XYZ file of C-alpha atoms in Angstrom:
289
model
C -0.131 -0.238 -0.221
C 1.567 3.591 -0.959
C 2.095 5.787 2.204
C 0.242 8.341 0.848
C -3.253 5.960 1.290
C -2.084 5.357 4.784
C -1.955 8.873 5.374
C -5.454 9.639 3.729
C -7.227 6.954 6.216
C -5.104 8.790 9.006
C -6.361 12.375 8.212
C -10.090 11.052 7.328
C -10.479 9.451 10.916
C -8.795 11.925 12.682
C -10.841 14.747 10.756
C -13.841 12.738 12.304
C -12.672 12.491 15.917
C -11.485 16.385 15.832
C -15.072 17.533 14.431
C -16.867 15.673 17.064
C -14.076 17.243 19.730
C -15.407 20.709 18.516
C -18.839 20.446 19.637
C -17.833 18.795 22.998
C -15.231 21.605 23.679
C -18.158 23.867 23.007
C -20.370 22.600 25.438
C -17.647 22.060 27.998
C -17.123 26.233 27.493
C -20.979 26.713 27.940
C -20.642 24.516 31.091
C -17.705 26.285 32.470
C -19.740 29.651 31.840
C -22.490 28.386 33.540
C -21.234 26.864 36.427
C -17.740 28.817 36.848
C -18.661 32.541 35.660
C -16.164 31.864 32.420
C -16.410 34.973 29.966
C -13.457 34.016 27.778
C -10.637 35.409 29.921
C -8.950 33.160 31.995
C -8.812 29.529 32.646
C -11.771 28.419 34.631
C -13.028 26.098 31.606
C -10.237 23.711 33.152
C -12.637 23.213 35.525
C -15.194 21.468 33.497
C -14.994 17.579 32.588
C -16.777 17.855 29.754
C -14.179 20.868 28.237
C -11.302 18.172 29.230
C -13.668 15.484 27.426
C -13.377 17.785 24.175
C -9.649 18.500 24.472
C -8.661 14.839 25.048
C -11.167 14.015 21.904
C -9.125 17.006 20.296
C -5.675 15.279 21.097
C -6.698 12.091 19.918
C -7.804 13.345 16.612
C -4.509 15.107 16.169
C -2.588 12.188 17.325
C -4.160 10.479 13.670
C -3.274 13.679 11.990
C 0.165 14.208 13.117
C 0.554 10.172 11.848
C -0.828 11.097 8.412
C 1.764 13.836 8.078
C 4.227 11.482 8.387
C 2.960 9.601 5.414
C 1.421 12.197 3.372
C 2.089 15.869 2.321
C 0.694 18.322 3.762
C -1.100 19.683 0.547
C -3.048 16.113 0.893
C -3.426 15.915 4.636
C -4.701 19.593 5.645
C -7.558 20.024 3.015
C -9.069 16.790 4.162
C -9.919 18.783 7.505
C -12.927 19.928 5.626
C -14.352 16.495 6.932
C -13.786 17.499 10.544
C -16.109 20.915 9.651
C -18.557 18.834 8.217
C -18.941 16.591 11.401
C -18.671 19.610 13.761
C -21.364 20.945 11.610
C -23.993 18.017 11.509
C -23.258 17.516 15.362
C -23.658 20.860 15.931
C -26.913 20.819 14.377
C -28.143 18.223 16.864
C -26.308 18.581 20.210
C -25.907 22.555 20.088
C -29.080 23.255 18.124
C -27.004 25.144 15.330
C -29.184 25.642 11.910
C -28.041 23.359 9.029
C -30.022 24.791 6.363
C -30.179 23.620 2.429
C -26.950 25.312 1.681
C -25.378 24.224 4.335
C -26.128 20.675 3.152
C -24.866 21.323 -0.199
C -21.505 22.414 1.258
C -21.392 18.942 2.736
C -21.865 17.493 -0.441
C -19.045 19.710 -2.054
C -16.460 19.032 0.769
C -16.933 15.277 0.650
C -16.762 15.160 -3.452
C -13.724 17.845 -3.351
C -12.015 15.841 -0.723
C -12.220 12.613 -2.653
C -11.064 14.391 -5.868
C -8.284 15.969 -4.320
C -7.062 12.722 -2.981
C -7.063 11.055 -6.149
C -5.024 14.075 -7.786
C -2.762 14.848 -4.861
C 1.405 14.813 -5.381
C 3.393 12.301 -4.038
C 5.433 12.915 -1.270
C 9.076 13.941 -1.315
C 11.202 11.638 -0.497
C 13.226 12.597 2.786
C 16.297 10.651 4.030
C 17.022 12.195 7.564
C 15.459 14.921 9.250
C 18.158 17.179 8.507
C 17.056 17.722 5.168
C 14.315 19.006 6.269
C 16.428 21.224 8.519
C 17.866 22.569 5.427
C 14.802 23.369 3.758
C 14.039 25.242 6.882
C 16.851 27.588 6.930
C 16.545 28.862 3.665
C 15.966 32.505 3.201
C 12.246 32.094 1.696
C 11.277 30.151 4.637
C 13.012 32.166 7.616
C 11.371 35.288 5.800
C 8.004 33.403 6.057
C 8.591 32.784 9.959
C 9.761 36.307 10.558
C 6.615 37.466 9.025
C 4.517 35.150 10.544
C 5.957 35.976 14.292
C 5.700 39.783 13.486
C 2.118 39.238 12.458
C 1.097 36.826 15.590
C 2.631 39.561 17.970
C 0.871 42.433 16.786
C -2.423 40.222 16.665
C -1.710 39.075 20.229
C -0.931 42.103 22.041
C -2.558 44.833 20.121
C -5.255 43.490 17.957
C -6.896 40.872 20.059
C -7.091 42.410 23.506
C -9.028 45.120 21.795
C -11.070 44.087 18.792
C -10.972 40.042 19.725
C -14.780 39.829 20.664
C -15.821 41.729 17.587
C -14.977 39.135 14.999
C -13.893 35.605 14.908
C -11.082 36.265 12.769
C -9.017 38.359 15.200
C -8.620 35.033 17.386
C -8.622 32.535 14.826
C -5.653 34.260 12.769
C -3.296 33.750 15.680
C -4.481 30.070 15.478
C -3.610 29.803 11.494
C -0.341 31.549 12.148
C 0.956 29.566 14.692
C -0.257 26.408 12.954
C 1.214 26.836 9.646
C 4.809 26.553 11.454
C 3.465 24.214 13.890
C 2.398 21.378 11.125
C 5.739 22.126 9.532
C 7.401 21.155 12.502
C 5.066 18.325 13.604
C 5.761 16.923 10.056
C 9.314 16.857 10.415
C 9.121 15.363 13.933
C 6.789 12.535 12.197
C 9.379 11.865 9.586
C 11.640 11.570 11.973
C 9.604 9.026 13.970
C 9.049 6.908 10.705
C 12.660 7.106 9.889
C 13.615 5.848 13.507
C 11.087 2.992 13.145
C 12.300 2.139 9.645
C 15.874 1.565 11.259
C 17.202 5.072 10.875
C 17.623 6.492 14.033
C 16.877 10.162 13.871
C 17.029 11.048 17.658
C 20.809 11.147 17.546
C 20.243 14.720 15.556
C 19.575 17.926 17.485
C 17.087 19.247 14.707
C 14.632 16.227 15.699
C 14.293 17.637 19.301
C 13.993 21.452 18.059
C 11.189 20.387 15.540
C 9.221 18.830 18.502
C 9.824 21.991 20.760
C 8.650 24.391 18.066
C 5.694 22.226 17.442
C 4.442 21.781 21.525
C 5.023 25.932 21.820
C 2.836 26.843 18.522
C 0.299 24.037 19.359
C -0.087 25.704 23.041
C -0.647 29.073 21.702
C -2.980 27.784 18.798
C -5.315 26.281 21.314
C -5.292 29.197 23.649
C -6.831 31.240 21.218
C -8.959 28.350 19.462
C -10.908 28.107 22.816
C -11.435 32.116 22.804
C -12.900 31.868 20.000
C -15.075 28.712 20.434
C -16.270 30.479 23.983
C -16.912 33.848 22.297
C -18.509 32.465 18.819
C -20.779 29.777 17.636
C -19.040 26.594 16.736
C -20.801 27.059 13.135
C -18.970 30.074 12.400
C -15.674 29.280 14.127
C -14.931 26.027 12.573
C -15.546 27.277 8.896
C -12.985 30.363 9.270
C -10.555 28.227 11.094
C -10.585 25.783 8.322
C -9.949 28.308 5.471
C -7.722 30.178 7.525
C -5.708 27.151 8.785
C -5.456 25.349 5.360
C -4.419 28.589 3.844
C -1.630 29.072 6.322
C -0.187 25.396 6.182
C -0.402 25.058 2.332
C 1.666 28.202 2.142
C 4.077 26.923 4.463
C 4.397 23.896 2.865
C 4.539 25.716 -0.698
C 7.597 28.060 0.692
C 9.377 25.181 2.756
C 9.241 22.806 0.217
C 9.644 25.126 -2.642
C 6.586 23.901 -4.409
C 4.074 21.073 -4.580
C 6.226 18.454 -6.094
C 3.812 18.245 -8.904
C 5.364 17.785 -12.383
C 2.790 20.141 -14.452
C 1.046 23.648 -14.478
C -2.217 21.568 -15.403
C -2.093 19.437 -12.066
C -1.136 22.132 -9.859
C -3.970 24.287 -11.015
C -6.441 21.157 -10.950
C -5.456 20.840 -7.434
C -5.978 24.472 -6.379
C -9.314 24.232 -8.169
C -10.199 21.468 -5.795
C -8.763 23.837 -2.782
C -11.455 26.568 -4.028
C -14.172 24.539 -4.356
C -13.893 23.073 -0.898
C -13.280 26.802 0.535
C -16.723 27.182 -0.971
C -18.153 24.188 0.581
C -17.247 25.262 4.062
C -18.172 28.586 3.404
C -22.097 27.477 2.792
C -21.892 25.177 5.734
C -21.691 28.432 7.921
């Protein structure tokens, strides 16, 4: 079986679990608001068992996603996150009483159909022999500039924009999630490849870059989860999930394109077809709102 198919299976299963976790977490934040007076700031939500249930479910789903990045390219795994939005939307209609209209149902169909087409047309994974090869790509001027701009943008959002305008638009909180998420996925993918190579007999834990990627991933995920919880507590899940998917996917695809210097595709037609697939999925996700 090709590694890409293993990655697809892990990503699809992980997306369904992650979508479920959004709903459970939203219910947990509501519970924390009612019982402990949580209003969006602070950490009172950690007192809610349901919130912990949502976080544990999210971690399990992300573990499947993490494993998927070790077997398949980010350009294939990340768009399949549309299935998590679909799952969250359908479950939210039942458990959170959020309305799913006719356009939303059409959006569900578009997400599923174009996910299948993206899988069918996705590029092959780049052949990596050691984790240091990814480090060499990461210290190229293009990716270093991307990281610098991402860091500046994130700091401006955290310290200037979100404190004043965070509650007026979910995009403020979710842009922080997307920016840090783009870096965290690249770091997770690198660490996942290190694990995969280690299990295959080439020990990557003798290389400092393996630990560097792990540390970057942990830090970025911590920031990402803090602002995702803020968004989910302040705005409806049906609004947060689609915006989060589109911004996060855009950030990850951009980071992957810069880091690996392209999508590893052989023709302009293949690249155009893949990008059109992304746009149709984005439309489907928008219709889910």
